[in-house]
mmCIF file of C-alpha atoms in Angstrom:
data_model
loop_
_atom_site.group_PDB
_atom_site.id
_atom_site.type_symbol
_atom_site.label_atom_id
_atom_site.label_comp_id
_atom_site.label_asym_id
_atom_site.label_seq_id
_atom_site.Cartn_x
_atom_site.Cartn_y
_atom_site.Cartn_z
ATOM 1 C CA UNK U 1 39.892 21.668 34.277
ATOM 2 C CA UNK U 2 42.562 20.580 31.855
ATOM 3 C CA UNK U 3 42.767 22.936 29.145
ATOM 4 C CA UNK U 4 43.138 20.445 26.286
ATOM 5 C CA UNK U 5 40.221 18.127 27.710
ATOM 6 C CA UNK U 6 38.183 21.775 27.916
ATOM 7 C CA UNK U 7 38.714 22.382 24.148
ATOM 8 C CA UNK U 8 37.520 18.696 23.448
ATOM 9 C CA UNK U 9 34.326 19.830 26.009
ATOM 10 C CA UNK U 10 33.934 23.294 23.792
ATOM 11 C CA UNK U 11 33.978 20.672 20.429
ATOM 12 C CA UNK U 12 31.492 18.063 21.499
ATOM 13 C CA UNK U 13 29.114 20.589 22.839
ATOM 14 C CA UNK U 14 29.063 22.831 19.557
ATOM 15 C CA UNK U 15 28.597 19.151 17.591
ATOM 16 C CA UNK U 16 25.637 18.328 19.742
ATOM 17 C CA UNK U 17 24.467 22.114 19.244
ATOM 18 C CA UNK U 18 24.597 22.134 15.516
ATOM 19 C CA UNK U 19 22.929 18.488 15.507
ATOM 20 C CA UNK U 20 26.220 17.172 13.946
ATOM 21 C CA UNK U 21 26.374 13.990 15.463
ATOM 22 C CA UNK U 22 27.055 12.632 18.836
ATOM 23 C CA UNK U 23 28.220 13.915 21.886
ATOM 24 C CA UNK U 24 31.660 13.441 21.838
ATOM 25 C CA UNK U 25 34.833 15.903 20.731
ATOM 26 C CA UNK U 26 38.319 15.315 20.506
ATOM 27 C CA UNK U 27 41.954 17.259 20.098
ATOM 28 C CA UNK U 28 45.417 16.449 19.202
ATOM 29 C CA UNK U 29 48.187 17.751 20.958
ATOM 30 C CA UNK U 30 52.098 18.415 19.918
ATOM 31 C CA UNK U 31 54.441 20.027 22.246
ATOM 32 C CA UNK U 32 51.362 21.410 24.125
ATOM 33 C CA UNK U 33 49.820 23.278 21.172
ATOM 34 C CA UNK U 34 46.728 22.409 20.031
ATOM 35 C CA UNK U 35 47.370 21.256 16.136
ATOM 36 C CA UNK U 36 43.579 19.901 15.581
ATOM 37 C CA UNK U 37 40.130 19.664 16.815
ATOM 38 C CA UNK U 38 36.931 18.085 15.540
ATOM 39 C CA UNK U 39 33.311 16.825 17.251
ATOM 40 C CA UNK U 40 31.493 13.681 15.912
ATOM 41 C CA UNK U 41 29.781 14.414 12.241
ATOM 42 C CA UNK U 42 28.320 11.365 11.614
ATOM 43 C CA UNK U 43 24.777 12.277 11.058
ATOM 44 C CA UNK U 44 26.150 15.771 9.065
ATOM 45 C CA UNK U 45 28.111 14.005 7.007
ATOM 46 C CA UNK U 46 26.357 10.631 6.996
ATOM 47 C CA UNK U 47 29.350 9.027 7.524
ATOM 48 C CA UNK U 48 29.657 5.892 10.152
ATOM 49 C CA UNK U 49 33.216 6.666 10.619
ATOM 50 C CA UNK U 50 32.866 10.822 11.154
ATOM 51 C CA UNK U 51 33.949 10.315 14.649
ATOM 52 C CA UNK U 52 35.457 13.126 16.680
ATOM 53 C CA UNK U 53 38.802 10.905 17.046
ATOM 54 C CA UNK U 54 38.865 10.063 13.134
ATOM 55 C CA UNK U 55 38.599 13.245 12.137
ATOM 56 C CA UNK U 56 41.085 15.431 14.543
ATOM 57 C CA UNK U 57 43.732 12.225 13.083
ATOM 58 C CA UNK U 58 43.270 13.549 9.335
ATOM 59 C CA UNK U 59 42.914 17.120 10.283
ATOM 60 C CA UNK U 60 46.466 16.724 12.542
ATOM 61 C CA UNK U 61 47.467 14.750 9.704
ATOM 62 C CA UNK U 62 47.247 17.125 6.803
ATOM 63 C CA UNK U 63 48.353 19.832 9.372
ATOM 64 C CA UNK U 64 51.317 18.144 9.729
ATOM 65 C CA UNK U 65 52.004 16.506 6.355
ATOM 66 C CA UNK U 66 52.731 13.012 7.901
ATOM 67 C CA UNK U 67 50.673 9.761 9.017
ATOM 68 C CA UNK U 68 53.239 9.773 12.133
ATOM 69 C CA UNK U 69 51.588 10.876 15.079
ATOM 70 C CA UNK U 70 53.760 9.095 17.422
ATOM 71 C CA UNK U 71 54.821 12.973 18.721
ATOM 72 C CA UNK U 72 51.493 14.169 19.518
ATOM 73 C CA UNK U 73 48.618 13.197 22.313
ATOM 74 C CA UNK U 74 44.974 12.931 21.899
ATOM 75 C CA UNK U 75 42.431 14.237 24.226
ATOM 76 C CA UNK U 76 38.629 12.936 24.040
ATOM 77 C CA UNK U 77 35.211 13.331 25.734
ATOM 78 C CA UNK U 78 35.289 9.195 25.929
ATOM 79 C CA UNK U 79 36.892 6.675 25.522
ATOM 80 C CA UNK U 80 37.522 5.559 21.956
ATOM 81 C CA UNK U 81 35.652 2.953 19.951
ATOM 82 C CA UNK U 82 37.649 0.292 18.800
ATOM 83 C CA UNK U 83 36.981 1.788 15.168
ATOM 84 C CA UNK U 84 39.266 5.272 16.696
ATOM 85 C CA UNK U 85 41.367 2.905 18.590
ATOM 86 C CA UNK U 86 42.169 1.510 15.369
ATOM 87 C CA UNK U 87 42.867 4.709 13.933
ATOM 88 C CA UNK U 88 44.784 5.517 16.907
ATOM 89 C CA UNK U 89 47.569 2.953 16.412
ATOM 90 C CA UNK U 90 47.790 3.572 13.147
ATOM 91 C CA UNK U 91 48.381 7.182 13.390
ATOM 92 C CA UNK U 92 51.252 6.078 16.338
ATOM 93 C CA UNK U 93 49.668 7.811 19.440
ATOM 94 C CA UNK U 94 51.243 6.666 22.461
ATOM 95 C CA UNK U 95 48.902 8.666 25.046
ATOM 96 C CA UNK U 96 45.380 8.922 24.816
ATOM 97 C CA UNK U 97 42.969 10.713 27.742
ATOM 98 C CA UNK U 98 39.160 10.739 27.593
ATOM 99 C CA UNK U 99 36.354 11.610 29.800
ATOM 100 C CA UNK U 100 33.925 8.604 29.918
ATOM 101 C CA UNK U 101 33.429 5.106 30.117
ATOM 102 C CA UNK U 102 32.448 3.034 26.722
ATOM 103 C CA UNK U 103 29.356 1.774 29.850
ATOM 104 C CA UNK U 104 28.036 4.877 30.434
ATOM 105 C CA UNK U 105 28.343 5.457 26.856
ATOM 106 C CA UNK U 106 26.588 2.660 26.206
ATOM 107 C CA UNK U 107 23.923 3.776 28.839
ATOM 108 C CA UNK U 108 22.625 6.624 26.329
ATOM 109 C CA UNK U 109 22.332 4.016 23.913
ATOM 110 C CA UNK U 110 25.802 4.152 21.496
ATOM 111 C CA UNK U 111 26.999 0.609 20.778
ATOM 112 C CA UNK U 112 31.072 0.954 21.716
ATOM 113 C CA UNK U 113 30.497 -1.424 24.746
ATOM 114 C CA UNK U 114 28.885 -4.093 22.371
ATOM 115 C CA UNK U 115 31.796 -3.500 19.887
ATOM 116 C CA UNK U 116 34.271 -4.307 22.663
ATOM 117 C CA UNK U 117 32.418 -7.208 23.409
ATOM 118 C CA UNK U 118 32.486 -8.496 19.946
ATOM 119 C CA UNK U 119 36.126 -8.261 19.388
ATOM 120 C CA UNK U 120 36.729 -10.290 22.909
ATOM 121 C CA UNK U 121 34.850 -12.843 21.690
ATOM 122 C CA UNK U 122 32.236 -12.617 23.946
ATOM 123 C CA UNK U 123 29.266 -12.192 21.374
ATOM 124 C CA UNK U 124 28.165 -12.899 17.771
ATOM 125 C CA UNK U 125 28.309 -10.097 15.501
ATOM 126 C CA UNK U 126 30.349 -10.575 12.073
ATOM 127 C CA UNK U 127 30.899 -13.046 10.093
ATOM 128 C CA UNK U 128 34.527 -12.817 8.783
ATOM 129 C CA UNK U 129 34.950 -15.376 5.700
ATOM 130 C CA UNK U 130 38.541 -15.753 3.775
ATOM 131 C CA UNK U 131 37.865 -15.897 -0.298
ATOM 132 C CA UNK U 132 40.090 -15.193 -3.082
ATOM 133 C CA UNK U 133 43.454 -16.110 -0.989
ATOM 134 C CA UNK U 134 46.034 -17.010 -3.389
ATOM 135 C CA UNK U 135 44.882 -13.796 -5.502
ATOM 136 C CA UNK U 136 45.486 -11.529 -2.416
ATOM 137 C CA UNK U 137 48.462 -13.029 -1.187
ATOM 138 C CA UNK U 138 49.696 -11.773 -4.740
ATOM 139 C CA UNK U 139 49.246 -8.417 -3.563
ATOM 140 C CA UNK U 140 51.099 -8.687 -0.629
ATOM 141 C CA UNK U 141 53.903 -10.278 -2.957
ATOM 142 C CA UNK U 142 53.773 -7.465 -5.293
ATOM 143 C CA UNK U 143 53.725 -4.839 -2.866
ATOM 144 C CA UNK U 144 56.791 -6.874 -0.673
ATOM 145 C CA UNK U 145 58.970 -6.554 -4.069
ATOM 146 C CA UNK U 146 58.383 -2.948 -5.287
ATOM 147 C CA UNK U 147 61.277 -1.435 -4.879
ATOM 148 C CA UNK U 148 60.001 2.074 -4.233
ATOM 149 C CA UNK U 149 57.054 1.459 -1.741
ATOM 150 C CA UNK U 150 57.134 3.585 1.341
ATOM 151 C CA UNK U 151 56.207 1.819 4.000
ATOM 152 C CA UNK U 152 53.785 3.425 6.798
#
């Protein structure tokens, strides 16, 4: 078994052992060292976004002292939600390998496959409505013009 993937095993198994959350654990990989590794702790934390993927990112992150994970590889027991894919690209990871399906992780009754569904367009499930433009776009303005903004 792949050593990495067997770390992300070891993590989702002690999460479902200390009732953390779901099934699922995850690790991020530089240079072929280990620099993070978390389980899901969404019902420990109550915390919708305590997935296993979310938190190895800000655990790697703070490691590390950058946002910039462009260097590093993630490992996870499934495929990622589109919320961790999210974080994914924003955290730059170019390679991601998981264990299962977003079906069969649907089949034990976790909604990823009805997320993915959503986003394709091929069910109702938010409403997105645009208010307060013109006040926003000042934001965006403001931000474009400040001279000392890092940019991420």
């Amino acid at each position: 078994m792949n050593e990495m993937m067997k770390v992300a095993i070891k993590e989702a198994k002690e999460g479902i052992q200390k009732d953390d959350g779901g099934p699922f654990g995850a690790v991020i990989v530089k240079d072929g060292k280990i620099i993070s590794s978390a389980h899901n702790e969404v019902l420990k934390s109550s915390d919708p976004t305590a997935h296993a993927e979310i938190l190895a990112i800000q655990k790697a992150s703070r490691v590390l002292k950058r946002f910039d994970l462009s260097d590093c590889e993630l490992y996870t027991t499934s495929k990622p939600c589109p919320m961790c894919l999210g974080a994914i690209f924003w955290a730059r990871i170019k390679k991601v390998y998981y264990g299962t399906s977003e079906d069969e992780v649907a089949s034990i009754g976790f909604d990823d496959k009805r997320f993915y569904e959503i986003i394709r367009g091929e069910k109702e499930g938010l409403e997105l409505i645009q208010i307060e433009h013109e006040e926003s776009l000042r934001l965006l303005h403001a931000w474009q013009k400040k001279e000392d903004k890092r940019v991420y």
